[in-house]
Amino acid sequence: MIKITLPDQSIKQFNPGITGLEIAKSISEGLARNVLSISVNGETRDLHRPIHEDARIKLHTFDDREGKATMWHSSAHLMAAAIEELYPGTKFGIGPDIDQGFYYDIDLGDRSISSNDFEKIEQKMLEIARRKEPFVRKEIPKKEALEYYSEKGDEYKVDLINDLEDGTISFYTSGNFTDLCRGPHLPDTGTIKAVKLLNTAGAYWRGDESRKQLTRVYGISFPRQKMLKEYMEMLEEAKKRDHRKIGREMELFAFSAKVGQGLPLWLPKGAELRENLEKFLKQVQRKAGYKPVISPHIGHKNLYVTSGHYEKYGEDSFRPITTPSEGEEFFLKPMNCPHHCEIYKNKQYSYKDMPVRLAEFGTVYRYEQSGELHGLTRVRGFTQDDAHIFCRPDQVKEEFIAVIDIVLHIFKALDFSDYSVQISLRNPANKEKYIGSDENWERAEKAIIEATEEKGLTGEIVTGEAAFYGPKLDFMVRDALGRKWQLGTIQVDYNLPERFDLEYTGADNLKHRPVMIHRAPFGSMERFVAVMIEHCGGNFPLWLTPDQAIILPISEKYEKYAKKVFNLLNNYEIRTLIDERSEKTGKKIRDAETRKIPYMLIVGEKEEASETISVRKHGEGDIGVFSVDAFAKLVEEETLKMIQP
RNA sequence: GCCGAUGUAGCUCAGUUGGUCAGAGCAGCUGAUUUGUAAUCAGCUGGCCGGGGGUUCGAAUCCCUCCAUCGGCUCCA
């Protein structure tokens, strides 16, 4: 007998050779129906692979990440099988599962497929799925594997196998499709009940621009038809919330081919929204001891030679601007830190002055490849809510904690309740890649880890993901649709203080090198506004939204009273509009609702007589009659609730 | 930059195989209406069918090219 330890620490005894599926059956029929794969001592495996020794196991269903991965990976094989049947002679690259579904990179030779062909392929996939073709694992020597694919003429698989270590290689066969694959897979194709191909794209073989471009077909699959329906509805909802669409509808921002691609134009309402965000952060930062600074939009080439950016990005940036007579070269500012280093250098500092925190909403320009541009999330000109903290090495941790506090405060004010962090550390096996002393790295990494622990942040630590100049902490949020976005970042930097020869005088009267912390809680205003729009679908928090209330007079007769209310609300600094059109109240309400204005204030005969307003809340309806003062109080409370620390 | 797709009024979209095909709804403007919690009625103005070139007796429709947008790839200080 072997001992199988389940995740709840209970131990069950089985005969050696038991399979995951049999274990599942011994627990419950329902689990046996839904289980997709199994982890054995931390390694994800096929359900039907026998287990011969004591092991800790976990059974995976579609509810967990591993189960989804198995379903989608097997679906990639299923799609490949369907494509091979429909387009014989197709060569296959790689076909992994991804965050949302799967893809397969294929080489169709002279043919091509487009979304018009999707239905045909989906039908073929379902046809094969219904045959319940088992996924059969086979291990064969590398040499045989090479012969098989050489004969088949599939150079991509040959390429992949050549990179594998000598020995046996695993293959999976389902029906007449055999694929080089580590696994694991579903027991058979029958578990795949619903498939949908989503789009196609070009993808370089092995991600290498110089190699051949294959056709990548994306798809997703589910164990139930209903789940596919829900997924498609989620996609629809995401489409409705697309910040490019809402940005146009709500007149927040626009692009103009004449101004240039990737250069956003902030319209009055968008500018208002952004200013509200900036005002909020400026206030928070002032309290946290930041000093505002302002630096120009261009900088001398020498600045970027010193910072190292010229060497690294000079060729791939906008061409330099040269002066007519002297021929001096200037670059559009791609980041604020070099300027801020020079601001720091303008003065001598004692250890008692540290930390020095310089903040700027600095607009930067970066050349992004044309195909990369995307709405407000990827642009060529954007504004960072940037700040650089120059501190002593022993202050890194407390500064980190203070920055985390700011980030969390912002998340609360903007209703992002689901967030996590990623700590990126250096790869200790490859220290040459990084600059800065071991001591400083260890201190900084320890500081980041401790700071996140003290703040109770959940997240993962990834070694080898640090920048060459220091470790970093990135914040990820999930929006209302469960999509993950990377927002703020905090980075420790040993490089720039060195390059700019920054120093402060210590208690020992010697010169010391400060540590620099880059931080941007929003990241960029453009990107953040985009995420914000998609998170709330354009229904911004009251304190942020460009127009907070709109007065709807029942008829022209009450315009005078409407103006009076308007003036009173102005005194309370409530951003208010009046709808003076000769429309019926129903129409005015409908329009205000579509414009996503939080409060509609209806004024007619009754209200004028009693000096009140009838308040209707967006998305909710009539909430009763208020005096202007009472309404102002309501707005104030709702605002404070969000933005107070 | 690369692969693929798309581009018709401010917005959303119709326009069969090239031959009254330049249209609709919303928005906008004008007038009437003076309105009570998600659309009052009527009339009118909007487009060189993304730009340029070509094929043709004839192009929104076919071809080339450029531009922009979309989905990815590569990139992202």
PDB file of N, CA, C and O in Angstrom, chain A residues 6 45 356 434 463 496:
ATOM      1  N   LEU A   6      -3.661  14.121   1.117  1.00  0.00           N
ATOM      2  CA  LEU A   6      -4.522  15.095   0.433  1.00  0.00           C
ATOM      3  C   LEU A   6      -4.242  16.501   0.957  1.00  0.00           C
ATOM      4  O   LEU A   6      -3.616  16.656   2.008  1.00  0.00           O
ATOM      5  N   ARG A  45       0.416  16.419 -13.321  1.00  0.00           N
ATOM      6  CA  ARG A  45       0.484  15.218 -14.159  1.00  0.00           C
ATOM      7  C   ARG A  45      -0.864  14.831 -14.720  1.00  0.00           C
ATOM      8  O   ARG A  45      -1.896  15.319 -14.299  1.00  0.00           O
ATOM      9  N   VAL A 356      15.394  63.341   0.705  1.00  0.00           N
ATOM     10  CA  VAL A 356      14.934  64.434  -0.147  1.00  0.00           C
ATOM     11  C   VAL A 356      13.959  63.827  -1.150  1.00  0.00           C
ATOM     12  O   VAL A 356      14.304  62.866  -1.835  1.00  0.00           O
ATOM     13  N   TYR A 434      24.208  42.907 -12.586  1.00  0.00           N
ATOM     14  CA  TYR A 434      23.664  44.019 -11.818  1.00  0.00           C
ATOM     15  C   TYR A 434      24.767  44.934 -11.305  1.00  0.00           C
ATOM     16  O   TYR A 434      25.895  44.498 -11.121  1.00  0.00           O
ATOM     17  N   THR A 463      12.649  36.087  -8.625  1.00  0.00           N
ATOM     18  CA  THR A 463      14.079  36.378  -8.705  1.00  0.00           C
ATOM     19  C   THR A 463      14.473  36.495 -10.169  1.00  0.00           C
ATOM     20  O   THR A 463      13.930  35.821 -11.038  1.00  0.00           O
ATOM     21  N   LEU A 496      21.964  55.491 -10.858  1.00  0.00           N
ATOM     22  CA  LEU A 496      22.003  56.922 -11.156  1.00  0.00           C
ATOM     23  C   LEU A 496      22.779  57.734 -10.118  1.00  0.00           C
ATOM     24  O   LEU A 496      23.531  58.630 -10.498  1.00  0.00           O
TER      25      LEU A 496
END
